[in-house]
Short mmCIF file of C-alpha atoms in Angstrom, two decimals:
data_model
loop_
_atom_site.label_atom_id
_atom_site.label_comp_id
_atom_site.label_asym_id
_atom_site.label_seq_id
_atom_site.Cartn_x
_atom_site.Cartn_y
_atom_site.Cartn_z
CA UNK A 13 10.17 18.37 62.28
CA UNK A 14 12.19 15.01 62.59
CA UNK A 15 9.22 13.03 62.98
CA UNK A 16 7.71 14.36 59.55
CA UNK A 17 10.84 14.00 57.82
CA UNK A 18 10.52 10.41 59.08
CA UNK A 19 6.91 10.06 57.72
CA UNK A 20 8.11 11.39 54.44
CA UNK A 21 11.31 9.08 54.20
CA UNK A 22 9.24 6.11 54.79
CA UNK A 23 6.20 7.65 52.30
CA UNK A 24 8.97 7.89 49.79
CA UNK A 25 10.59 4.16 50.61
CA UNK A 26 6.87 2.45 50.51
CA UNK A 27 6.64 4.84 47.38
CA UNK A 28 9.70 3.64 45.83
CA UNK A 29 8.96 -0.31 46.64
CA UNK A 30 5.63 0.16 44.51
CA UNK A 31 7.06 2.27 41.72
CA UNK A 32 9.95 -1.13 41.42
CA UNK A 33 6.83 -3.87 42.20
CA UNK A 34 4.64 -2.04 38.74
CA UNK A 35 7.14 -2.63 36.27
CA UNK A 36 8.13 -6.43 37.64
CA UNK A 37 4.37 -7.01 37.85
CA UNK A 38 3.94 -5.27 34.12
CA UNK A 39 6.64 -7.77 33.02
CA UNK A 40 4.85 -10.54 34.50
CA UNK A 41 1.96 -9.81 32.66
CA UNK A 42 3.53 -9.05 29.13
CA UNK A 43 5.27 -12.39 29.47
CA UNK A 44 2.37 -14.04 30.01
CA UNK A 45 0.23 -12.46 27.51
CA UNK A 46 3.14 -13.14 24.56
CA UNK A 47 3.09 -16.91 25.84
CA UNK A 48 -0.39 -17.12 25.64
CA UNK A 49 -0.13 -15.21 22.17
CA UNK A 50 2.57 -17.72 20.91
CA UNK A 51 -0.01 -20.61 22.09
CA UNK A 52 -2.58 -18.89 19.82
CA UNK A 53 -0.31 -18.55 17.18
CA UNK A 54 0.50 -22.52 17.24
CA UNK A 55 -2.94 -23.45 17.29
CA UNK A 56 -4.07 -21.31 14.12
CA UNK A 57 -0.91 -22.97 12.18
CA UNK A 58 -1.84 -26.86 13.73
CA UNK A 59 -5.05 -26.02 12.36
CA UNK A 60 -4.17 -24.33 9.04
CA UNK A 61 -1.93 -27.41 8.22
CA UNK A 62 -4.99 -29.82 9.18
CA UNK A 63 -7.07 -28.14 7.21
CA UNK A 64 -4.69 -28.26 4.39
CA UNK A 65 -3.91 -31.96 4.89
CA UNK A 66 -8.18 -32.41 4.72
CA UNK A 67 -8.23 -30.29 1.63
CA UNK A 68 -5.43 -32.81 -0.09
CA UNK A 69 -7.49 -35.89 1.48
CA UNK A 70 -10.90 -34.29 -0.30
CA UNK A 71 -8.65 -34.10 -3.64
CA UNK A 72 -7.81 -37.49 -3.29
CA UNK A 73 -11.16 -38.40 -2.76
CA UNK A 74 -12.55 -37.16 -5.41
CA UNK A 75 -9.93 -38.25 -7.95
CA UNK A 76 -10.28 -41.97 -6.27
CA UNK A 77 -14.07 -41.55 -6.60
CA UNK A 78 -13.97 -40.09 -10.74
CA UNK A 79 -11.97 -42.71 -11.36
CA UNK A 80 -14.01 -45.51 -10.03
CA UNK A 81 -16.59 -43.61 -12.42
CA UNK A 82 -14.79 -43.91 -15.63
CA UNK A 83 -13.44 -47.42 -14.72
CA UNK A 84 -17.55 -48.03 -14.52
CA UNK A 85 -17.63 -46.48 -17.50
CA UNK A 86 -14.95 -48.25 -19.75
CA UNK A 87 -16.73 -51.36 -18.28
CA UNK A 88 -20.40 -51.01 -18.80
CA UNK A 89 -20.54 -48.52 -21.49
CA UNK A 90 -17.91 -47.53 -23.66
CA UNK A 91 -17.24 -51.52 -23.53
CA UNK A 92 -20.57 -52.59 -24.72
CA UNK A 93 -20.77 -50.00 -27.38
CA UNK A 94 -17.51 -51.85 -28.68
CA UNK A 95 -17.96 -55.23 -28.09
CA UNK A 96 -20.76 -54.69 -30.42
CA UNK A 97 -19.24 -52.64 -33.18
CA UNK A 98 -16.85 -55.38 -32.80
CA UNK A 99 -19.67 -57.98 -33.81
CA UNK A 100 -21.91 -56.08 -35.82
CA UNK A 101 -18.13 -55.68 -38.19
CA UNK A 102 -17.71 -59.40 -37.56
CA UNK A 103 -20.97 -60.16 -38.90
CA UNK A 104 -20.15 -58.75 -42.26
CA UNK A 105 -20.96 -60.09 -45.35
CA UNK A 106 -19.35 -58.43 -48.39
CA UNK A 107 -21.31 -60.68 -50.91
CA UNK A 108 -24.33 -58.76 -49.72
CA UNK A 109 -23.49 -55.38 -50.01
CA UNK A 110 -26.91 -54.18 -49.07
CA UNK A 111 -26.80 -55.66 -45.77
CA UNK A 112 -23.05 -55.12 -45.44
CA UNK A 113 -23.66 -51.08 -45.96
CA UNK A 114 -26.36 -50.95 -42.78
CA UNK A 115 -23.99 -53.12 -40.73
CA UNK A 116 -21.34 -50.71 -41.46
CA UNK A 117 -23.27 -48.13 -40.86
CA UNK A 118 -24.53 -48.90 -37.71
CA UNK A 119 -21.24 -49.73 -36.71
CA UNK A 120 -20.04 -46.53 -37.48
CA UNK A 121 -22.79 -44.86 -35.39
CA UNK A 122 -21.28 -47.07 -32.15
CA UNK A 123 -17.96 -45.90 -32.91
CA UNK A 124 -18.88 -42.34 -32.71
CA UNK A 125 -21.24 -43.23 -29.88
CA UNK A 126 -18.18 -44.81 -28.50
CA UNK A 127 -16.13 -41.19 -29.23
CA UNK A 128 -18.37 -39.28 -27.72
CA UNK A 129 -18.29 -41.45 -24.37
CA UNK A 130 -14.88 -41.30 -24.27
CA UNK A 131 -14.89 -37.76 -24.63
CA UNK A 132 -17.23 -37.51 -21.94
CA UNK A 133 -14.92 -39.13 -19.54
CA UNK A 134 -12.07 -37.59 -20.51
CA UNK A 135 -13.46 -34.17 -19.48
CA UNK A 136 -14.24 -36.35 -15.73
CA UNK A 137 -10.21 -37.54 -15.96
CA UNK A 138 -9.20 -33.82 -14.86
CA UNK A 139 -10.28 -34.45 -11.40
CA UNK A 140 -8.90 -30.99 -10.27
CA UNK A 141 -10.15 -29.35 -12.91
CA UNK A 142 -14.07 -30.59 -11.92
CA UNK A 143 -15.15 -27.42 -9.70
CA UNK A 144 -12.67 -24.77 -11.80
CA UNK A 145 -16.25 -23.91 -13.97
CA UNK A 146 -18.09 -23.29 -10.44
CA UNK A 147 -19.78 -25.73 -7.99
CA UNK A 148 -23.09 -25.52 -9.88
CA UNK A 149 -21.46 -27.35 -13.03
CA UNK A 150 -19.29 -29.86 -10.98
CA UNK A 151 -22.72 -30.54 -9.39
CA UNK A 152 -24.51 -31.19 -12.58
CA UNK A 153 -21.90 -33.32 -13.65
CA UNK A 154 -21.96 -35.85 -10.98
CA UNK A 155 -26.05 -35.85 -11.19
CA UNK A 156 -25.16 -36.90 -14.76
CA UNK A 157 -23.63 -39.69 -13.82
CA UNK A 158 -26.07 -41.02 -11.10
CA UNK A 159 -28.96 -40.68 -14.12
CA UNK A 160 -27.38 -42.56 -16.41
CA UNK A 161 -27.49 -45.53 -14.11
CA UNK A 162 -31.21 -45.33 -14.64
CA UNK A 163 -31.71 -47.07 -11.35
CA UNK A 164 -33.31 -43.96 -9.74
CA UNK A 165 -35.68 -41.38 -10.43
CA UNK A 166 -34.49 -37.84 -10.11
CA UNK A 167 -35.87 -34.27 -8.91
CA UNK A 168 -32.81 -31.74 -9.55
CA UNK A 169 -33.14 -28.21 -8.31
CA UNK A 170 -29.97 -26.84 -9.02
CA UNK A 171 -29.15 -23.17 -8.78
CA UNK A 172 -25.66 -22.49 -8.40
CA UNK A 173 -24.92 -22.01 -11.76
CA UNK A 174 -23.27 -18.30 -12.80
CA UNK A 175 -22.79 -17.93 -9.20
CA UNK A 176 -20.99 -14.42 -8.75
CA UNK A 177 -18.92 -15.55 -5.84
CA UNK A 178 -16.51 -18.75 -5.63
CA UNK A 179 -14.40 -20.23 -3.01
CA UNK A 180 -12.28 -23.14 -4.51
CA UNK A 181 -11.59 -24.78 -1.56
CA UNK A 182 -14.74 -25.22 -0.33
CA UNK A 183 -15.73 -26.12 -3.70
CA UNK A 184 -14.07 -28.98 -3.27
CA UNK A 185 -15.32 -29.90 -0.18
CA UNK A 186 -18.68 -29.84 -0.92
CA UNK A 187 -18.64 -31.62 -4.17
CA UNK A 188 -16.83 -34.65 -2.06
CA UNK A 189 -19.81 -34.14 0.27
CA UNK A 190 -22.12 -34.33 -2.39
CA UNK A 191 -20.31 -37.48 -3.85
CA UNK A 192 -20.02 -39.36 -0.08
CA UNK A 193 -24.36 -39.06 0.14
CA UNK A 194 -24.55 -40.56 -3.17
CA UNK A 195 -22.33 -43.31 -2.25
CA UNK A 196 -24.16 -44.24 0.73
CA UNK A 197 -27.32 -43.76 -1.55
CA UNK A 198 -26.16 -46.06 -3.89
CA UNK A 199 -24.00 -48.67 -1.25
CA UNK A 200 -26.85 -48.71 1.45
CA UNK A 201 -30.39 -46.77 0.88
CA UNK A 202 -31.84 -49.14 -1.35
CA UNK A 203 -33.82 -45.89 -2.34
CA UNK A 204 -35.83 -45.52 -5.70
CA UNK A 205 -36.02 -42.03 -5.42
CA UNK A 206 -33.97 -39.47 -4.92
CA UNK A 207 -34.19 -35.58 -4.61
CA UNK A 208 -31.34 -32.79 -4.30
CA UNK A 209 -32.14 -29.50 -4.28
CA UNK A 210 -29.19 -26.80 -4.19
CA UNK A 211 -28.92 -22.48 -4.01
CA UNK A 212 -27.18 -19.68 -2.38
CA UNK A 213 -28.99 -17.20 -0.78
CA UNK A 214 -27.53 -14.60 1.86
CA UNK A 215 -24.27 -15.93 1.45
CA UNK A 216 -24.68 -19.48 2.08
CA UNK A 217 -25.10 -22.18 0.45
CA UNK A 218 -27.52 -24.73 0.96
CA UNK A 219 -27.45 -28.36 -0.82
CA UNK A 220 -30.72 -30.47 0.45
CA UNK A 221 -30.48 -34.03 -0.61
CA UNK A 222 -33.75 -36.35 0.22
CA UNK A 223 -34.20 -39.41 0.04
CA UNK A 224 -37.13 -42.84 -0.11
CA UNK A 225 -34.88 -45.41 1.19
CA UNK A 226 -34.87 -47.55 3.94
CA UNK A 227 -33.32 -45.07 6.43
CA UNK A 228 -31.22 -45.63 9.59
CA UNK A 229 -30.70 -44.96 13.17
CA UNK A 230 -28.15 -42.37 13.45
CA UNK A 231 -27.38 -43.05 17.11
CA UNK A 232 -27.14 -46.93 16.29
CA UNK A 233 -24.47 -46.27 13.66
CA UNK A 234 -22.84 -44.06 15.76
CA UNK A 235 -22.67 -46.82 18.41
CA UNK A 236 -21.40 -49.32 15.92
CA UNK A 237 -18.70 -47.10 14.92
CA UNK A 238 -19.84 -48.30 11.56
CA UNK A 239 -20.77 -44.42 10.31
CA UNK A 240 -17.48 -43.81 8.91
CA UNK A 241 -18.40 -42.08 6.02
CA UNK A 242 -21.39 -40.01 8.07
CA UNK A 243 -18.16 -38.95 10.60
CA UNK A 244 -16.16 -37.43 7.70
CA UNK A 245 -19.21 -35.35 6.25
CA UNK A 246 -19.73 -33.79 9.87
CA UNK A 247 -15.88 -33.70 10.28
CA UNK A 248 -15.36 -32.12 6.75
CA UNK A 249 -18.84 -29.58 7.44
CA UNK A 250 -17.55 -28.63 10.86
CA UNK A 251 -13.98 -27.59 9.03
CA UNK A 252 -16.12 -25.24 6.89
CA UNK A 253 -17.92 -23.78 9.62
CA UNK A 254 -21.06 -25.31 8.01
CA UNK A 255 -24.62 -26.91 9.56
CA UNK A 256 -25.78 -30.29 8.76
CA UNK A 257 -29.32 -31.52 9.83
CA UNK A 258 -29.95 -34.95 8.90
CA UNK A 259 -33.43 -36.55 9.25
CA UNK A 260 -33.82 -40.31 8.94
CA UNK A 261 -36.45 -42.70 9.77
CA UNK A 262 -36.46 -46.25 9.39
CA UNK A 263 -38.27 -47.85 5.91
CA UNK A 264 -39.36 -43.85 5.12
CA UNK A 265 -35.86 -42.66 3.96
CA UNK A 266 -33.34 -39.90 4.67
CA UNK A 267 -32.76 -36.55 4.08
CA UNK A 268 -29.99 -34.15 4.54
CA UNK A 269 -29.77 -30.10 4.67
CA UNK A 270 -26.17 -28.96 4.54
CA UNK A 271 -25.94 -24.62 5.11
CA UNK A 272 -22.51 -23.68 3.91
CA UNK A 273 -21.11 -20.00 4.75
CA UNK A 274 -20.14 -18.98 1.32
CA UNK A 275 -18.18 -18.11 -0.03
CA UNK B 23 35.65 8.77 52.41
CA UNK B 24 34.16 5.93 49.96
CA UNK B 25 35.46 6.42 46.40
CA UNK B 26 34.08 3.38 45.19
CA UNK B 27 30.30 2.82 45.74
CA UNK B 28 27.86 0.15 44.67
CA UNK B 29 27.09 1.71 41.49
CA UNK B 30 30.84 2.13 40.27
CA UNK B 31 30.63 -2.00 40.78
CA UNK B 32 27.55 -2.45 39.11
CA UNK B 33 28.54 -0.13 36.70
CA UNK B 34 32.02 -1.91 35.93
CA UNK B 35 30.57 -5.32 35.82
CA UNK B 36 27.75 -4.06 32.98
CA UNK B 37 30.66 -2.69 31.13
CA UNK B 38 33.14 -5.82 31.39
CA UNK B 39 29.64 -7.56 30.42
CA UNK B 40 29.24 -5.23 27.43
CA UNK B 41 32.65 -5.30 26.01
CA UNK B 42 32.86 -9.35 26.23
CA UNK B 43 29.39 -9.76 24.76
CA UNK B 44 28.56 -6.27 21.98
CA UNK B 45 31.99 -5.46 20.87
CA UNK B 46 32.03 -7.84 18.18
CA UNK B 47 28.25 -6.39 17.52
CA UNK B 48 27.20 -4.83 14.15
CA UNK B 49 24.45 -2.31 14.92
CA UNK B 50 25.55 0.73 15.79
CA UNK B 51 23.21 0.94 18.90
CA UNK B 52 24.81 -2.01 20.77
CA UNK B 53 28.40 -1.00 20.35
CA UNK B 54 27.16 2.97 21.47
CA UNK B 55 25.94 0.96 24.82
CA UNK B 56 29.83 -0.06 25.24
CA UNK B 57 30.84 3.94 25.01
CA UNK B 58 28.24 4.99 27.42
CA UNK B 59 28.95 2.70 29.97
CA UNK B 60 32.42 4.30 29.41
CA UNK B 61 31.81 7.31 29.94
CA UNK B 62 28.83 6.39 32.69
CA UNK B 63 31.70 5.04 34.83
CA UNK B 64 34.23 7.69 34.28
CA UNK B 65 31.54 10.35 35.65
CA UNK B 66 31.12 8.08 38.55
CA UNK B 67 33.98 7.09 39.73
CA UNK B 68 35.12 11.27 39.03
CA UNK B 69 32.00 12.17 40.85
CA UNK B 70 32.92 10.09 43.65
CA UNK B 71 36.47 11.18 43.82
CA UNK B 72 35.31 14.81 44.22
CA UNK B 73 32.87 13.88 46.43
CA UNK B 74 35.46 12.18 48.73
CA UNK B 75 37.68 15.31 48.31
CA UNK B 76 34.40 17.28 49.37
CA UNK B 77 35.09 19.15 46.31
CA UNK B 78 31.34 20.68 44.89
CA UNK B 79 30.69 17.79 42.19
CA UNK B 80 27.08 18.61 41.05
CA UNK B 81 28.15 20.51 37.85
CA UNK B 82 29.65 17.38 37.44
CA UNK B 83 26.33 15.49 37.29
CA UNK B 84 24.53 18.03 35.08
CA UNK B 85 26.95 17.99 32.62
CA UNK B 86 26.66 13.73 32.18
CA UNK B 87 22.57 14.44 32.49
CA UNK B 88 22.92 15.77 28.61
CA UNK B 89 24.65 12.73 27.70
CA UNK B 90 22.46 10.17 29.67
CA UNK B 91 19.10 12.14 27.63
CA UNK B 92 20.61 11.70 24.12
CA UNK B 93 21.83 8.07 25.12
CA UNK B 94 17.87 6.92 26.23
CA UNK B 95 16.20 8.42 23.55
CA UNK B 96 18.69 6.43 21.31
CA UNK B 97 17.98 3.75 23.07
CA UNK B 98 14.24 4.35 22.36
CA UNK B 99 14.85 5.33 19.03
CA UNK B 100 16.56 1.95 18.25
CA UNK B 101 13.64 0.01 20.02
CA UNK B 102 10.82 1.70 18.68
CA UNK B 103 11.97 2.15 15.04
CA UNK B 104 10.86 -1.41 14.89
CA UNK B 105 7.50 -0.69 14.83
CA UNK B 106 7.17 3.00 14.06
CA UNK B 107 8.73 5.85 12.49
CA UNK B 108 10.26 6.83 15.77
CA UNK B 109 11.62 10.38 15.19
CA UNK B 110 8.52 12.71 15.53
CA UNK B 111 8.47 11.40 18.98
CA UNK B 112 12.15 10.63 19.66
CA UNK B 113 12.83 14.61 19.12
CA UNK B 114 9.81 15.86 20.59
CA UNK B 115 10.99 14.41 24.21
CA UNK B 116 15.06 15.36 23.40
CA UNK B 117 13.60 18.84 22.28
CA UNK B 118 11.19 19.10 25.82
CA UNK B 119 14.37 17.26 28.11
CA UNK B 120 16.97 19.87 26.76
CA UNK B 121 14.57 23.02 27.10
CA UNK B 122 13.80 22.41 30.80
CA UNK B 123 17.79 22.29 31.16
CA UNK B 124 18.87 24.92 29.81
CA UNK B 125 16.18 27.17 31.32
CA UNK B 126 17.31 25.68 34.93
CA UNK B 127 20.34 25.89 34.07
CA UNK B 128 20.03 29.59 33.34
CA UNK B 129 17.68 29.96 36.07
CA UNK B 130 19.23 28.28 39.22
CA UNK B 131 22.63 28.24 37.44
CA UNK B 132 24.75 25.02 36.39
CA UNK B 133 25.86 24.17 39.78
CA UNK B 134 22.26 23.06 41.50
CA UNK B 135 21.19 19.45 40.15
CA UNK B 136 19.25 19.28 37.48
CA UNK B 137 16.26 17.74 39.74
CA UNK B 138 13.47 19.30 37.54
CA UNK B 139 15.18 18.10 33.81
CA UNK B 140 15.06 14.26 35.86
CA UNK B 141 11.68 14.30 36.93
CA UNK B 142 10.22 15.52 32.99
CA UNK B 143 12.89 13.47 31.46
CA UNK B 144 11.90 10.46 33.52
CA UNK B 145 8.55 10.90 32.87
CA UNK B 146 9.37 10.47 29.26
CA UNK B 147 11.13 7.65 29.28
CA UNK B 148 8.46 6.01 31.38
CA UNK B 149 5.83 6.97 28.70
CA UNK B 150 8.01 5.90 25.76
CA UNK B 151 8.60 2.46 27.67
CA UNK B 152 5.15 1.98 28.16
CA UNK B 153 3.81 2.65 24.37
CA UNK B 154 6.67 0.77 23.49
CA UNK B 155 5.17 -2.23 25.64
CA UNK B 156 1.78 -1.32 23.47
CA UNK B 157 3.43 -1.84 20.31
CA UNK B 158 4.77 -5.28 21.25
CA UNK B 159 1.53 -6.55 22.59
CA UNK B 160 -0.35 -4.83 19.67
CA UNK B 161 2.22 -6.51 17.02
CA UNK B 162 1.15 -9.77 15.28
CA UNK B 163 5.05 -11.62 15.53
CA UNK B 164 5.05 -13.35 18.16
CA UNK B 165 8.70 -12.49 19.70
CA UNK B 166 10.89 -14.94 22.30
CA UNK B 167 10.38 -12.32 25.07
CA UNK B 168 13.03 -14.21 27.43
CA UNK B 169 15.90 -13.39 24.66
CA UNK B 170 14.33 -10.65 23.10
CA UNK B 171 16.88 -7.43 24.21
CA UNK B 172 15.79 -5.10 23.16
CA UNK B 173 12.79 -5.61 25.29
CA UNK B 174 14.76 -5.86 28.58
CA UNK B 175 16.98 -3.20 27.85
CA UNK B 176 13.60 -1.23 27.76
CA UNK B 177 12.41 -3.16 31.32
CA UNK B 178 15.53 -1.44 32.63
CA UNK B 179 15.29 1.90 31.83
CA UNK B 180 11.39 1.66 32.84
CA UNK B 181 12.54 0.28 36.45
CA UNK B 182 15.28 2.63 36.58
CA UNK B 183 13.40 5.44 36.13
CA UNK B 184 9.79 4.44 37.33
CA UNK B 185 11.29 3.36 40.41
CA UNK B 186 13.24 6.71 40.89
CA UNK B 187 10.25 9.18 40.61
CA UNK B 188 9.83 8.98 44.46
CA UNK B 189 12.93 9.88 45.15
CA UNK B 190 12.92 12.85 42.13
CA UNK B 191 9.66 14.57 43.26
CA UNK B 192 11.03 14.49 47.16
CA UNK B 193 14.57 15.65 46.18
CA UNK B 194 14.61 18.72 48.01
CA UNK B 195 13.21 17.49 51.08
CA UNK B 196 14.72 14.03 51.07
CA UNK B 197 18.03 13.71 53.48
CA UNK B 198 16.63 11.51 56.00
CA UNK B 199 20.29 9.09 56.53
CA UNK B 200 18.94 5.19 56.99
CA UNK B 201 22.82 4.62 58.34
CA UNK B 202 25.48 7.10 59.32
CA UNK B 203 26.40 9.13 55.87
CA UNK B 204 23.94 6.81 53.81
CA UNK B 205 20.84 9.66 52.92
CA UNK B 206 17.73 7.58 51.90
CA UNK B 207 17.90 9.12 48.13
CA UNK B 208 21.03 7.38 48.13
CA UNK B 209 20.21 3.88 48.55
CA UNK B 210 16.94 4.16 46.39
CA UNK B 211 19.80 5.35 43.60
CA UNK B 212 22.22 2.42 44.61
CA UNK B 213 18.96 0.28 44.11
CA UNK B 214 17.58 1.59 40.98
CA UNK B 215 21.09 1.37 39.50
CA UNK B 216 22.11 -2.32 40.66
CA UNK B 217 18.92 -3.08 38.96
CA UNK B 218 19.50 -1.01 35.53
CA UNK B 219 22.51 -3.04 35.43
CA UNK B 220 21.70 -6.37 36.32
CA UNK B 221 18.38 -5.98 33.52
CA UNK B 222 21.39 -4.73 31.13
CA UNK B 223 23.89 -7.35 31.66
CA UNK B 224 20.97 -9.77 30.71
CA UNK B 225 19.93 -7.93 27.57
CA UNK B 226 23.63 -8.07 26.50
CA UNK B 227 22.97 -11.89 27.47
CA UNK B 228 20.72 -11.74 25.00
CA UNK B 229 21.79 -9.57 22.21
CA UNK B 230 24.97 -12.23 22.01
CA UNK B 231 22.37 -15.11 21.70
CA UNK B 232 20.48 -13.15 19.01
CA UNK B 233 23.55 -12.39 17.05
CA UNK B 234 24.85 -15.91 17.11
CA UNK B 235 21.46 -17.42 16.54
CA UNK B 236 21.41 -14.92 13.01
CA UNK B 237 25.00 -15.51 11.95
#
């Protein structure tokens, strides 16, 4: 009888000791689970507030970049147009009043030629404002101004306008994406030809920009370190959870095909 | 005959502990921890007196068990509320303690400890301190568990009363003495208790760093 009483006092101390170690061993674990939850919670916020510094950088990007445009602009353009109304008014004789009438005349359509430039670039000076009637537009818009150059020849597919969806933000992004590959175009292609091609389709969007130029060695570049502006669009892609395949072979051009989750 | 055991010393230290660091305390819940203490020590060091008088002291015991239910479930109440409504629950368990008691008590009569009321009652708690460990986890805030006290006044009431169900289901049969006069069940409750203490001296550590971190 003793000896069973002993077996049970010790069941019940044993018992006892494992019924204290679960709850220290419970706390243990909650403790570590809440730190690891904290560490989570850090991490989204670190990246949230990267992402929001990007977003600001993109903004600034593409104001720097629309202003460069209008600065061209003023220069080539709007400057031209009056530097010769200018003239052509100079040029005036009011003793012939024949001639004088089509000078003024013509001079009047360069002023209003002039007007309607400026009005043009006015509607580029709300940088912000660019991708606020959908991507499709803000898209068009900056083919615009890569036509008017005349230095290249142009195959547009764009079908993002009256998109049904929109994500402002990314928006932004990609319409600073779209601006970076025309820069390089433009800085270092030496293409004559270029061809973008853009649509949704099960919600993402794709933007497919092709190229005749002399092409480049991505690896090389990467080497150099002198693919800044490549690093960014991968950088800036990646931040979107987007795919970018680029293709490039030297003397027979580039092209790139950028998949966007949208929106 | 001892009069003053290691739980009337853990006990007075927790309330020196609570009157120094929740009297100046605004919720209602905090200060109520002061008054139970109170009372927690009175019905010790009474219970103890008796028991060194080897005057019957049981009825004693029961009678503080009523107290000790409403003051956990309180104590629940006041932890839980923060993530759900509480009361379905809260009352369902005070509703279930106080039944088993008073049928016992009618039963085996008010003078044989309340063993049965313990075991459900500790069961209870146990399962209230657990979903209440669900809710944190399951929360999106992200708390500072090392100064969070409500969550270590819960830790204490889970080890007091996890680590007493051994002792509760062998009640009856449990009166094997470790030392001369010193009856296993007896230790494992001088145990439990110096814990439930010590965890509650902390979370008034904490409570005092809360409130001054707020103010």
């Amino acid at each position: 009888m003793q000896s069973q009483t002993t077996q049970i006092a010790i069941l019940v101390a044993v018992g006892t000791l494992i019924f204290l170690l679960v709850p220290f061993f419970l706390v243990m674990y909650i403790r570590s689970y809440v730190r690891h939850k904290k560490n989570h919670v850090l991490e989204k916020e670190t990246m949230k507030q990267k992402f929001e510094a990007e977003m600001l950088q993109t903004l600034v990007e593409v104001q720097d970049q629309t202003m460069q445009t209008i600065a061209t602009e003023l220069h080539d353009n709007v400057g031209q147009l009056l530097s010769l109304t200018t003239l052509t008014l100079n040029s005036i004789n009011l003793g012939d009043s024949e001639k004088a009438g089509k000078k003024i005349e013509s001079s009047l359509s360069l002023v209003n030629k002039s007007i309607k430039e400026l009005r043009e670039l006015a509607k580029l000076l709300h940088g912000e404002q660019l991708v606020e009637n959908g991507i499709g537009h803000a898209i068009e818009q900056e083919i615009n101004w890569l036509s008017k150059s005349g230095a290249y020849e142009l195959k547009v597919s764009n079908q993002l306008f009256d998109l049904q969806v929109a994500s402002p933000n990314k928006d932004l992004i990609i319409l600073r994406l779209l601006q970076e590959i025309i820069n390089n175009i433009i800085k270092h292609a030496k293409a004559s030809y270029i061809e973008i091609d853009c649509y949704y389709a099960h919600e993402t969007l794709y933007l497919k920009v092709k190229e005749n130029g002399i092409g480049f060695s991505y690896d090389e570049k990467k080497q150099k370190k002198t693919g800044m502006g490549l690093n960014s669009i991968y950088k800036r892609i990646e931040m979107i959870n987007g795919k970018l395949v680029l293709n490039s072979k030297l003397n027979k051009g580039t092209s790139i095909a950028i998949e966007i989750p949208y929106p | 005959m001892r009069i003053i055991s290691p739980i009337i010393i853990a006990e007075l230290f927790c309330l020196i502990a609570a009157i120094f660091l929740l009297s100046k305390d605004k919720i209602k819940f905090w200060k109520v921890n002061i008054a139970y203490l109170c009372i927690a020590l009175i019905t010790e060091s009474y219970g103890s007196y008796l028991s060194s008088k080897s005057i019957h002291n049981i009825w004693w015991y029961n009678s503080f068990i009523l107290l000790e239910v409403a003051f956990i479930f309180y104590g629940l109440y006041h932890c839980l509320k923060e993530y759900i409504n509480p009361k379905p629950l809260i009352f369902g368990g005070l509703g279930i303690s106080y039944a088993i008691f008073i049928t016992y008590a009618i039963l085996d009569g008010y003078t044989t400890y309340a063993n049965t009321t313990v075991t459900v009652m500790s069961v209870i708690f146990v399962a209230y301190c657990l979903y209440y460990y669900y809710l944190l986890l399951k929360d999106e805030r992200v708390v500072e568990l090392k100064y969070h006290p409500e969550f270590w006044w819960i830790t204490a009431v889970l080890f007091y009363y996890f680590g007493g169900t051994t002792s509760n289901l062998f009640y009856w049969i449990l009166k094997f003495e470790i030392l001369k006069n010193f009856p296993l069940r007896l230790i494992i409750f001088y145990i439990t208790n110096i814990i439930l203490c010590s965890i509650w001296i902390y979370t008034y550590i904490c409570r005092a760093k809360q409130r001054k971190l707020q103010s």
